[in-house]
């Protein structure tokens, strides 16, 4: 059983909602296996709570199951035996029950009820207005189908729009918490674990106990009977209707096409026809659009690049999806060799850059520099690419850095190359103050460490 890690902010939000006078309506959503149910279970552990998991059955079947759960919750045998044709009567029975503390009602996978009856959000809105909003109760509506949860509970057109008192989109767990999952694991192995599991608790649980990343991949991913083997298919087919089009798009981006023009060219379609697909994948946090951090108008920038944001989906489309025929014909050993040959240079090294940028925010908060940067990202122009670029517009400070996930220590030559690149960055060139940071997965040469002792503008970070 995976221990409960992180989620301090989300737990604080839930506790604040519970402590408020009167009714609370919390909308919680996020991708499957990200830990929503675990968070809620931890939250309600010491509270008078009813947890109901909706199914993909009909609304009537869900209502009957909810009625039985409610009858058990309030100890009402008459309700259990009754035939109840409406949700209103069930909530009425709950609210007529005296409680010695604020009750919590959780409806998990809420979107399934709305899927079977599109009018259900309106039904629940009426119940909220007439029975719940003026009472001392907390309701949590939780769901894993992001697009449906947004449309049913959060969008302007939803009957529930404006009723929520809080919303939580649960994200994967950041890398900085991985040492709590793997306290006896060295940093390099944790980075490789993160490169595949991407902060998703269920994936982390599957990989726990494996000391070798490749053996873990062999047993957890290449096994056709395991859930991870076809996980991206399952995730996407729940959210989108034209799964083939989305798969083609993600595959092309995974192959290294990051510009809109190159993506369109590889797919042999017009760039304008990709807009809605890209937007959907960005909304689902599967891909993201990046622009150089120095751009003044990111939304209008023509320098936008697309990358796969989800670590597991990035890994799967790079190594599993293109080789499924080999795996299914019993030749997974060939695929395993391809993974071993390309995992570090074509996957983990790029994830390492994300880990380094996450660390930058921690360093920023800890006062690593005599100023605080406000923007963080990458910089590129022409043939120049810089992994780390952090801006302090008010003070005119610029931090530039490189991230090297090598097997050898990083030397002075990398610093010299970075300094040359820095001279080509136009941002506030006449008045800026430059600082440098180098990240390394395998340490630094003695020469570079000695040089760093004489440089106040340079930080070395493992």
PDB file of N, CA and C in Angstrom, residues 35-120:
ATOM      1  N   UNK A  35      -4.932   9.906  -7.636  1.00  0.00           N
ATOM      2  CA  UNK A  35      -5.025   9.883  -6.180  1.00  0.00           C
ATOM      3  C   UNK A  35      -6.183  10.657  -5.581  1.00  0.00           C
ATOM      4  N   UNK A  36      -7.223  10.920  -6.359  1.00  0.00           N
ATOM      5  CA  UNK A  36      -8.376  11.685  -5.845  1.00  0.00           C
ATOM      6  C   UNK A  36      -9.078  10.927  -4.720  1.00  0.00           C
ATOM      7  N   UNK A  37      -9.366   9.650  -4.969  1.00  0.00           N
ATOM      8  CA  UNK A  37     -10.087   8.860  -3.976  1.00  0.00           C
ATOM      9  C   UNK A  37      -9.264   8.701  -2.701  1.00  0.00           C
ATOM     10  N   UNK A  38      -7.960   8.521  -2.854  1.00  0.00           N
ATOM     11  CA  UNK A  38      -7.088   8.398  -1.691  1.00  0.00           C
ATOM     12  C   UNK A  38      -7.100   9.676  -0.870  1.00  0.00           C
ATOM     13  N   UNK A  39      -7.032  10.824  -1.543  1.00  0.00           N
ATOM     14  CA  UNK A  39      -7.063  12.117  -0.849  1.00  0.00           C
ATOM     15  C   UNK A  39      -8.375  12.285  -0.088  1.00  0.00           C
ATOM     16  N   UNK A  40      -9.484  11.991  -0.750  1.00  0.00           N
ATOM     17  CA  UNK A  40     -10.787  12.138  -0.103  1.00  0.00           C
ATOM     18  C   UNK A  40     -10.910  11.176   1.079  1.00  0.00           C
ATOM     19  N   UNK A  41     -10.455   9.941   0.888  1.00  0.00           N
ATOM     20  CA  UNK A  41     -10.529   8.947   1.969  1.00  0.00           C
ATOM     21  C   UNK A  41      -9.725   9.397   3.180  1.00  0.00           C
ATOM     22  N   UNK A  42      -8.566   9.998   2.922  1.00  0.00           N
ATOM     23  CA  UNK A  42      -7.741  10.508   4.016  1.00  0.00           C
ATOM     24  C   UNK A  42      -8.451  11.666   4.716  1.00  0.00           C
ATOM     25  N   UNK A  43      -9.100  12.517   3.920  1.00  0.00           N
ATOM     26  CA  UNK A  43      -9.794  13.675   4.474  1.00  0.00           C
ATOM     27  C   UNK A  43     -10.981  13.288   5.353  1.00  0.00           C
ATOM     28  N   UNK A  44     -11.760  12.294   4.915  1.00  0.00           N
ATOM     29  CA  UNK A  44     -12.994  11.957   5.636  1.00  0.00           C
ATOM     30  C   UNK A  44     -12.781  10.907   6.725  1.00  0.00           C
ATOM     31  N   UNK A  45     -11.541  10.480   6.913  1.00  0.00           N
ATOM     32  CA  UNK A  45     -11.264   9.382   7.841  1.00  0.00           C
ATOM     33  C   UNK A  45     -11.788   9.646   9.243  1.00  0.00           C
ATOM     34  N   UNK A  46     -11.719  10.900   9.704  1.00  0.00           N
ATOM     35  CA  UNK A  46     -12.171  11.223  11.063  1.00  0.00           C
ATOM     36  C   UNK A  46     -13.472  12.025  11.063  1.00  0.00           C
ATOM     37  N   UNK A  47     -14.261  11.895   9.976  1.00  0.00           N
ATOM     38  CA  UNK A  47     -15.482  12.701   9.865  1.00  0.00           C
ATOM     39  C   UNK A  47     -16.694  11.809   9.629  1.00  0.00           C
ATOM     40  N   UNK A  48     -17.849  12.367   9.882  1.00  0.00           N
ATOM     41  CA  UNK A  48     -19.121  11.669   9.596  1.00  0.00           C
ATOM     42  C   UNK A  48     -19.359  11.805   8.105  1.00  0.00           C
ATOM     43  N   UNK A  49     -19.059  10.774   7.356  1.00  0.00           N
ATOM     44  CA  UNK A  49     -19.050  10.908   5.894  1.00  0.00           C
ATOM     45  C   UNK A  49     -19.695   9.716   5.206  1.00  0.00           C
ATOM     46  N   UNK A  50     -20.274  10.020   4.054  1.00  0.00           N
ATOM     47  CA  UNK A  50     -20.847   9.002   3.181  1.00  0.00           C
ATOM     48  C   UNK A  50     -20.136   9.080   1.834  1.00  0.00           C
ATOM     49  N   UNK A  51     -19.545   7.975   1.431  1.00  0.00           N
ATOM     50  CA  UNK A  51     -18.809   7.933   0.160  1.00  0.00           C
ATOM     51  C   UNK A  51     -19.571   7.055  -0.824  1.00  0.00           C
ATOM     52  N   UNK A  52     -19.964   7.669  -1.955  1.00  0.00           N
ATOM     53  CA  UNK A  52     -20.699   6.917  -2.978  1.00  0.00           C
ATOM     54  C   UNK A  52     -19.923   6.955  -4.281  1.00  0.00           C
ATOM     55  N   UNK A  53     -19.660   5.772  -4.834  1.00  0.00           N
ATOM     56  CA  UNK A  53     -18.964   5.659  -6.114  1.00  0.00           C
ATOM     57  C   UNK A  53     -19.974   5.372  -7.220  1.00  0.00           C
ATOM     58  N   UNK A  54     -20.196   6.348  -8.094  1.00  0.00           N
ATOM     59  CA  UNK A  54     -21.130   6.166  -9.209  1.00  0.00           C
ATOM     60  C   UNK A  54     -20.535   5.213 -10.233  1.00  0.00           C
ATOM     61  N   UNK A  55     -21.408   4.552 -10.962  1.00  0.00           N
ATOM     62  CA  UNK A  55     -20.967   3.591 -11.983  1.00  0.00           C
ATOM     63  C   UNK A  55     -21.485   4.029 -13.353  1.00  0.00           C
ATOM     64  N   UNK A  56     -21.098   3.285 -14.365  1.00  0.00           N
ATOM     65  CA  UNK A  56     -21.553   3.581 -15.720  1.00  0.00           C
ATOM     66  C   UNK A  56     -22.918   2.951 -16.016  1.00  0.00           C
ATOM     67  N   UNK A  57     -23.578   2.494 -14.983  1.00  0.00           N
ATOM     68  CA  UNK A  57     -24.930   1.958 -15.144  1.00  0.00           C
ATOM     69  C   UNK A  57     -25.915   3.105 -15.359  1.00  0.00           C
ATOM     70  N   UNK A  58     -27.183   2.774 -15.464  1.00  0.00           N
ATOM     71  CA  UNK A  58     -28.198   3.806 -15.701  1.00  0.00           C
ATOM     72  C   UNK A  58     -28.348   4.708 -14.484  1.00  0.00           C
ATOM     73  N   UNK A  59     -28.985   5.863 -14.702  1.00  0.00           N
ATOM     74  CA  UNK A  59     -29.229   6.777 -13.587  1.00  0.00           C
ATOM     75  C   UNK A  59     -30.062   6.098 -12.503  1.00  0.00           C
ATOM     76  N   UNK A  60     -31.073   5.308 -12.904  1.00  0.00           N
ATOM     77  CA  UNK A  60     -31.940   4.638 -11.935  1.00  0.00           C
ATOM     78  C   UNK A  60     -31.150   3.678 -11.052  1.00  0.00           C
ATOM     79  N   UNK A  61     -30.231   2.948 -11.662  1.00  0.00           N
ATOM     80  CA  UNK A  61     -29.416   2.012 -10.876  1.00  0.00           C
ATOM     81  C   UNK A  61     -28.491   2.763  -9.915  1.00  0.00           C
ATOM     82  N   UNK A  62     -27.938   3.871 -10.377  1.00  0.00           N
ATOM     83  CA  UNK A  62     -27.098   4.688  -9.503  1.00  0.00           C
ATOM     84  C   UNK A  62     -27.924   5.280  -8.362  1.00  0.00           C
ATOM     85  N   UNK A  63     -29.141   5.703  -8.681  1.00  0.00           N
ATOM     86  CA  UNK A  63     -30.004   6.281  -7.649  1.00  0.00           C
ATOM     87  C   UNK A  63     -30.355   5.243  -6.589  1.00  0.00           C
ATOM     88  N   UNK A  64     -30.653   4.032  -7.005  1.00  0.00           N
ATOM     89  CA  UNK A  64     -30.981   2.971  -6.046  1.00  0.00           C
ATOM     90  C   UNK A  64     -29.775   2.622  -5.174  1.00  0.00           C
ATOM     91  N   UNK A  65     -28.599   2.591  -5.793  1.00  0.00           N
ATOM     92  CA  UNK A  65     -27.386   2.299  -5.023  1.00  0.00           C
ATOM     93  C   UNK A  65     -27.098   3.437  -4.045  1.00  0.00           C
ATOM     94  N   UNK A  66     -27.335   4.678  -4.472  1.00  0.00           N
ATOM     95  CA  UNK A  66     -27.127   5.839  -3.607  1.00  0.00           C
ATOM     96  C   UNK A  66     -28.120   5.803  -2.441  1.00  0.00           C
ATOM     97  N   UNK A  67     -29.346   5.400  -2.739  1.00  0.00           N
ATOM     98  CA  UNK A  67     -30.379   5.292  -1.692  1.00  0.00           C
ATOM     99  C   UNK A  67     -29.959   4.287  -0.619  1.00  0.00           C
ATOM    100  N   UNK A  68     -29.432   3.132  -1.029  1.00  0.00           N
ATOM    101  CA  UNK A  68     -29.007   2.115  -0.074  1.00  0.00           C
ATOM    102  C   UNK A  68     -27.831   2.620   0.765  1.00  0.00           C
ATOM    103  N   UNK A  69     -26.920   3.334   0.121  1.00  0.00           N
ATOM    104  CA  UNK A  69     -25.769   3.890   0.830  1.00  0.00           C
ATOM    105  C   UNK A  69     -26.230   4.934   1.841  1.00  0.00           C
ATOM    106  N   UNK A  70     -27.200   5.764   1.423  1.00  0.00           N
ATOM    107  CA  UNK A  70     -27.732   6.802   2.314  1.00  0.00           C
ATOM    108  C   UNK A  70     -28.466   6.178   3.497  1.00  0.00           C
ATOM    109  N   UNK A  71     -29.231   5.115   3.233  1.00  0.00           N
ATOM    110  CA  UNK A  71     -29.966   4.442   4.306  1.00  0.00           C
ATOM    111  C   UNK A  71     -29.007   3.886   5.356  1.00  0.00           C
ATOM    112  N   UNK A  72     -27.895   3.330   4.881  1.00  0.00           N
ATOM    113  CA  UNK A  72     -26.878   2.814   5.794  1.00  0.00           C
ATOM    114  C   UNK A  72     -26.228   3.968   6.566  1.00  0.00           C
ATOM    115  N   UNK A  73     -25.989   5.081   5.876  1.00  0.00           N
ATOM    116  CA  UNK A  73     -25.318   6.233   6.467  1.00  0.00           C
ATOM    117  C   UNK A  73     -26.131   6.833   7.616  1.00  0.00           C
ATOM    118  N   UNK A  74     -27.444   6.933   7.417  1.00  0.00           N
ATOM    119  CA  UNK A  74     -28.277   7.573   8.441  1.00  0.00           C
ATOM    120  C   UNK A  74     -29.014   6.554   9.315  1.00  0.00           C
ATOM    121  N   UNK A  75     -28.796   5.260   9.031  1.00  0.00           N
ATOM    122  CA  UNK A  75     -29.434   4.218   9.826  1.00  0.00           C
ATOM    123  C   UNK A  75     -30.940   4.186   9.655  1.00  0.00           C
ATOM    124  N   UNK A  76     -31.414   4.279   8.423  1.00  0.00           N
ATOM    125  CA  UNK A  76     -32.850   4.353   8.142  1.00  0.00           C
ATOM    126  C   UNK A  76     -33.281   3.127   7.335  1.00  0.00           C
ATOM    127  N   UNK A  77     -33.827   2.128   8.015  1.00  0.00           N
ATOM    128  CA  UNK A  77     -34.248   0.901   7.334  1.00  0.00           C
ATOM    129  C   UNK A  77     -35.455   1.122   6.430  1.00  0.00           C
ATOM    130  N   UNK A  78     -36.300   2.089   6.779  1.00  0.00           N
ATOM    131  CA  UNK A  78     -37.449   2.395   5.929  1.00  0.00           C
ATOM    132  C   UNK A  78     -36.995   2.912   4.571  1.00  0.00           C
ATOM    133  N   UNK A  79     -35.988   3.754   4.572  1.00  0.00           N
ATOM    134  CA  UNK A  79     -35.457   4.269   3.307  1.00  0.00           C
ATOM    135  C   UNK A  79     -34.861   3.133   2.494  1.00  0.00           C
ATOM    136  N   UNK A  80     -34.164   2.225   3.144  1.00  0.00           N
ATOM    137  CA  UNK A  80     -33.560   1.105   2.435  1.00  0.00           C
ATOM    138  C   UNK A  80     -34.627   0.253   1.737  1.00  0.00           C
ATOM    139  N   UNK A  81     -35.750   0.045   2.402  1.00  0.00           N
ATOM    140  CA  UNK A  81     -36.800  -0.818   1.852  1.00  0.00           C
ATOM    141  C   UNK A  81     -37.701  -0.109   0.855  1.00  0.00           C
ATOM    142  N   UNK A  82     -37.670   1.221   0.866  1.00  0.00           N
ATOM    143  CA  UNK A  82     -38.592   1.987   0.019  1.00  0.00           C
ATOM    144  C   UNK A  82     -38.139   2.022  -1.436  1.00  0.00           C
ATOM    145  N   UNK A  83     -39.103   2.214  -2.301  1.00  0.00           N
ATOM    146  CA  UNK A  83     -38.832   2.473  -3.716  1.00  0.00           C
ATOM    147  C   UNK A  83     -38.878   3.981  -3.897  1.00  0.00           C
ATOM    148  N   UNK A  84     -37.750   4.566  -4.199  1.00  0.00           N
ATOM    149  CA  UNK A  84     -37.646   6.032  -4.265  1.00  0.00           C
ATOM    150  C   UNK A  84     -37.391   6.458  -5.708  1.00  0.00           C
ATOM    151  N   UNK A  85     -38.364   7.133  -6.330  1.00  0.00           N
ATOM    152  CA  UNK A  85     -38.223   7.486  -7.743  1.00  0.00           C
ATOM    153  C   UNK A  85     -37.446   8.773  -8.005  1.00  0.00           C
ATOM    154  N   UNK A  86     -37.016   9.480  -6.943  1.00  0.00           N
ATOM    155  CA  UNK A  86     -36.324  10.752  -7.169  1.00  0.00           C
ATOM    156  C   UNK A  86     -35.152  10.917  -6.208  1.00  0.00           C
ATOM    157  N   UNK A  87     -34.157  11.663  -6.652  1.00  0.00           N
ATOM    158  CA  UNK A  87     -32.998  11.967  -5.819  1.00  0.00           C
ATOM    159  C   UNK A  87     -33.390  12.890  -4.662  1.00  0.00           C
ATOM    160  N   UNK A  88     -34.356  13.758  -4.922  1.00  0.00           N
ATOM    161  CA  UNK A  88     -34.768  14.744  -3.921  1.00  0.00           C
ATOM    162  C   UNK A  88     -35.149  14.082  -2.601  1.00  0.00           C
ATOM    163  N   UNK A  89     -35.908  12.991  -2.683  1.00  0.00           N
ATOM    164  CA  UNK A  89     -36.386  12.325  -1.475  1.00  0.00           C
ATOM    165  C   UNK A  89     -35.237  11.734  -0.663  1.00  0.00           C
ATOM    166  N   UNK A  90     -34.210  11.258  -1.360  1.00  0.00           N
ATOM    167  CA  UNK A  90     -33.061  10.670  -0.658  1.00  0.00           C
ATOM    168  C   UNK A  90     -32.310  11.759   0.118  1.00  0.00           C
ATOM    169  N   UNK A  91     -32.067  12.879  -0.547  1.00  0.00           N
ATOM    170  CA  UNK A  91     -31.367  13.977   0.125  1.00  0.00           C
ATOM    171  C   UNK A  91     -32.225  14.560   1.260  1.00  0.00           C
ATOM    172  N   UNK A  92     -33.534  14.560   1.064  1.00  0.00           N
ATOM    173  CA  UNK A  92     -34.440  15.044   2.117  1.00  0.00           C
ATOM    174  C   UNK A  92     -34.299  14.181   3.372  1.00  0.00           C
ATOM    175  N   UNK A  93     -34.217  12.863   3.148  1.00  0.00           N
ATOM    176  CA  UNK A  93     -34.064  11.950   4.285  1.00  0.00           C
ATOM    177  C   UNK A  93     -32.732  12.184   4.998  1.00  0.00           C
ATOM    178  N   UNK A  94     -31.699  12.442   4.228  1.00  0.00           N
ATOM    179  CA  UNK A  94     -30.384  12.714   4.829  1.00  0.00           C
ATOM    180  C   UNK A  94     -30.437  13.993   5.662  1.00  0.00           C
ATOM    181  N   UNK A  95     -31.045  15.038   5.080  1.00  0.00           N
ATOM    182  CA  UNK A  95     -31.032  16.337   5.750  1.00  0.00           C
ATOM    183  C   UNK A  95     -31.983  16.397   6.953  1.00  0.00           C
ATOM    184  N   UNK A  96     -32.909  15.476   7.028  1.00  0.00           N
ATOM    185  CA  UNK A  96     -33.799  15.432   8.192  1.00  0.00           C
ATOM    186  C   UNK A  96     -33.183  14.654   9.352  1.00  0.00           C
ATOM    187  N   UNK A  97     -32.023  14.080   9.116  1.00  0.00           N
ATOM    188  CA  UNK A  97     -31.328  13.310  10.151  1.00  0.00           C
ATOM    189  C   UNK A  97     -30.470  14.240  11.002  1.00  0.00           C
ATOM    190  N   UNK A  98     -30.574  14.172  12.300  1.00  0.00           N
ATOM    191  CA  UNK A  98     -29.712  15.000  13.159  1.00  0.00           C
ATOM    192  C   UNK A  98     -28.282  14.454  13.180  1.00  0.00           C
ATOM    193  N   UNK A  99     -27.310  15.324  13.025  1.00  0.00           N
ATOM    194  CA  UNK A  99     -25.899  14.935  13.057  1.00  0.00           C
ATOM    195  C   UNK A  99     -25.208  15.710  14.177  1.00  0.00           C
ATOM    196  N   UNK A 100     -24.268  15.063  14.852  1.00  0.00           N
ATOM    197  CA  UNK A 100     -23.535  15.748  15.910  1.00  0.00           C
ATOM    198  C   UNK A 100     -22.317  16.497  15.381  1.00  0.00           C
ATOM    199  N   UNK A 101     -22.031  16.336  14.082  1.00  0.00           N
ATOM    200  CA  UNK A 101     -20.958  17.091  13.438  1.00  0.00           C
ATOM    201  C   UNK A 101     -21.335  17.271  11.968  1.00  0.00           C
ATOM    202  N   UNK A 102     -20.621  18.119  11.280  1.00  0.00           N
ATOM    203  CA  UNK A 102     -20.942  18.434   9.886  1.00  0.00           C
ATOM    204  C   UNK A 102     -20.782  17.187   9.013  1.00  0.00           C
ATOM    205  N   UNK A 103     -21.860  16.743   8.363  1.00  0.00           N
ATOM    206  CA  UNK A 103     -21.743  15.561   7.505  1.00  0.00           C
ATOM    207  C   UNK A 103     -21.069  15.899   6.180  1.00  0.00           C
ATOM    208  N   UNK A 104     -20.387  14.908   5.617  1.00  0.00           N
ATOM    209  CA  UNK A 104     -19.737  15.057   4.310  1.00  0.00           C
ATOM    210  C   UNK A 104     -20.332  14.018   3.361  1.00  0.00           C
ATOM    211  N   UNK A 105     -20.846  14.484   2.229  1.00  0.00           N
ATOM    212  CA  UNK A 105     -21.389  13.590   1.202  1.00  0.00           C
ATOM    213  C   UNK A 105     -20.454  13.634  -0.002  1.00  0.00           C
ATOM    214  N   UNK A 106     -19.903  12.481  -0.365  1.00  0.00           N
ATOM    215  CA  UNK A 106     -18.996  12.397  -1.509  1.00  0.00           C
ATOM    216  C   UNK A 106     -19.658  11.593  -2.615  1.00  0.00           C
ATOM    217  N   UNK A 107     -19.716  12.171  -3.808  1.00  0.00           N
ATOM    218  CA  UNK A 107     -20.169  11.418  -4.990  1.00  0.00           C
ATOM    219  C   UNK A 107     -18.965  11.338  -5.925  1.00  0.00           C
ATOM    220  N   UNK A 108     -18.338  10.180  -5.949  1.00  0.00           N
ATOM    221  CA  UNK A 108     -17.171   9.956  -6.802  1.00  0.00           C
ATOM    222  C   UNK A 108     -17.627   9.491  -8.183  1.00  0.00           C
ATOM    223  N   UNK A 109     -16.837   9.841  -9.194  1.00  0.00           N
ATOM    224  CA  UNK A 109     -17.181   9.592 -10.612  1.00  0.00           C
ATOM    225  C   UNK A 109     -18.564  10.177 -10.924  1.00  0.00           C
ATOM    226  N   UNK A 110     -18.773  11.367 -10.441  1.00  0.00           N
ATOM    227  CA  UNK A 110     -20.037  12.087 -10.611  1.00  0.00           C
ATOM    228  C   UNK A 110     -20.456  12.158 -12.070  1.00  0.00           C
ATOM    229  N   UNK A 111     -19.482  12.268 -12.965  1.00  0.00           N
ATOM    230  CA  UNK A 111     -19.812  12.488 -14.379  1.00  0.00           C
ATOM    231  C   UNK A 111     -20.594  11.327 -14.997  1.00  0.00           C
ATOM    232  N   UNK A 112     -20.467  10.120 -14.427  1.00  0.00           N
ATOM    233  CA  UNK A 112     -21.178   8.984 -15.002  1.00  0.00           C
ATOM    234  C   UNK A 112     -22.699   9.143 -14.902  1.00  0.00           C
ATOM    235  N   UNK A 113     -23.159   9.765 -13.810  1.00  0.00           N
ATOM    236  CA  UNK A 113     -24.604   9.959 -13.669  1.00  0.00           C
ATOM    237  C   UNK A 113     -25.093  10.960 -14.713  1.00  0.00           C
ATOM    238  N   UNK A 114     -24.306  12.019 -14.898  1.00  0.00           N
ATOM    239  CA  UNK A 114     -24.653  13.001 -15.920  1.00  0.00           C
ATOM    240  C   UNK A 114     -24.536  12.455 -17.330  1.00  0.00           C
ATOM    241  N   UNK A 115     -23.656  11.471 -17.485  1.00  0.00           N
ATOM    242  CA  UNK A 115     -23.510  10.853 -18.804  1.00  0.00           C
ATOM    243  C   UNK A 115     -24.743  10.022 -19.150  1.00  0.00           C
ATOM    244  N   UNK A 116     -25.290   9.328 -18.145  1.00  0.00           N
ATOM    245  CA  UNK A 116     -26.479   8.512 -18.403  1.00  0.00           C
ATOM    246  C   UNK A 116     -27.739   9.364 -18.478  1.00  0.00           C
ATOM    247  N   UNK A 117     -27.738  10.506 -17.779  1.00  0.00           N
ATOM    248  CA  UNK A 117     -28.868  11.444 -17.846  1.00  0.00           C
ATOM    249  C   UNK A 117     -28.320  12.869 -17.885  1.00  0.00           C
ATOM    250  N   UNK A 118     -28.218  13.474 -19.079  1.00  0.00           N
ATOM    251  CA  UNK A 118     -27.662  14.827 -19.198  1.00  0.00           C
ATOM    252  C   UNK A 118     -28.376  15.869 -18.341  1.00  0.00           C
ATOM    253  N   UNK A 119     -29.594  15.551 -17.896  1.00  0.00           N
ATOM    254  CA  UNK A 119     -30.342  16.507 -17.068  1.00  0.00           C
ATOM    255  C   UNK A 119     -29.946  16.428 -15.594  1.00  0.00           C
ATOM    256  N   UNK A 120     -29.116  15.453 -15.228  1.00  0.00           N
ATOM    257  CA  UNK A 120     -28.809  15.275 -13.804  1.00  0.00           C
ATOM    258  C   UNK A 120     -28.137  16.489 -13.160  1.00  0.00           C
TER     259      UNK A 120
END
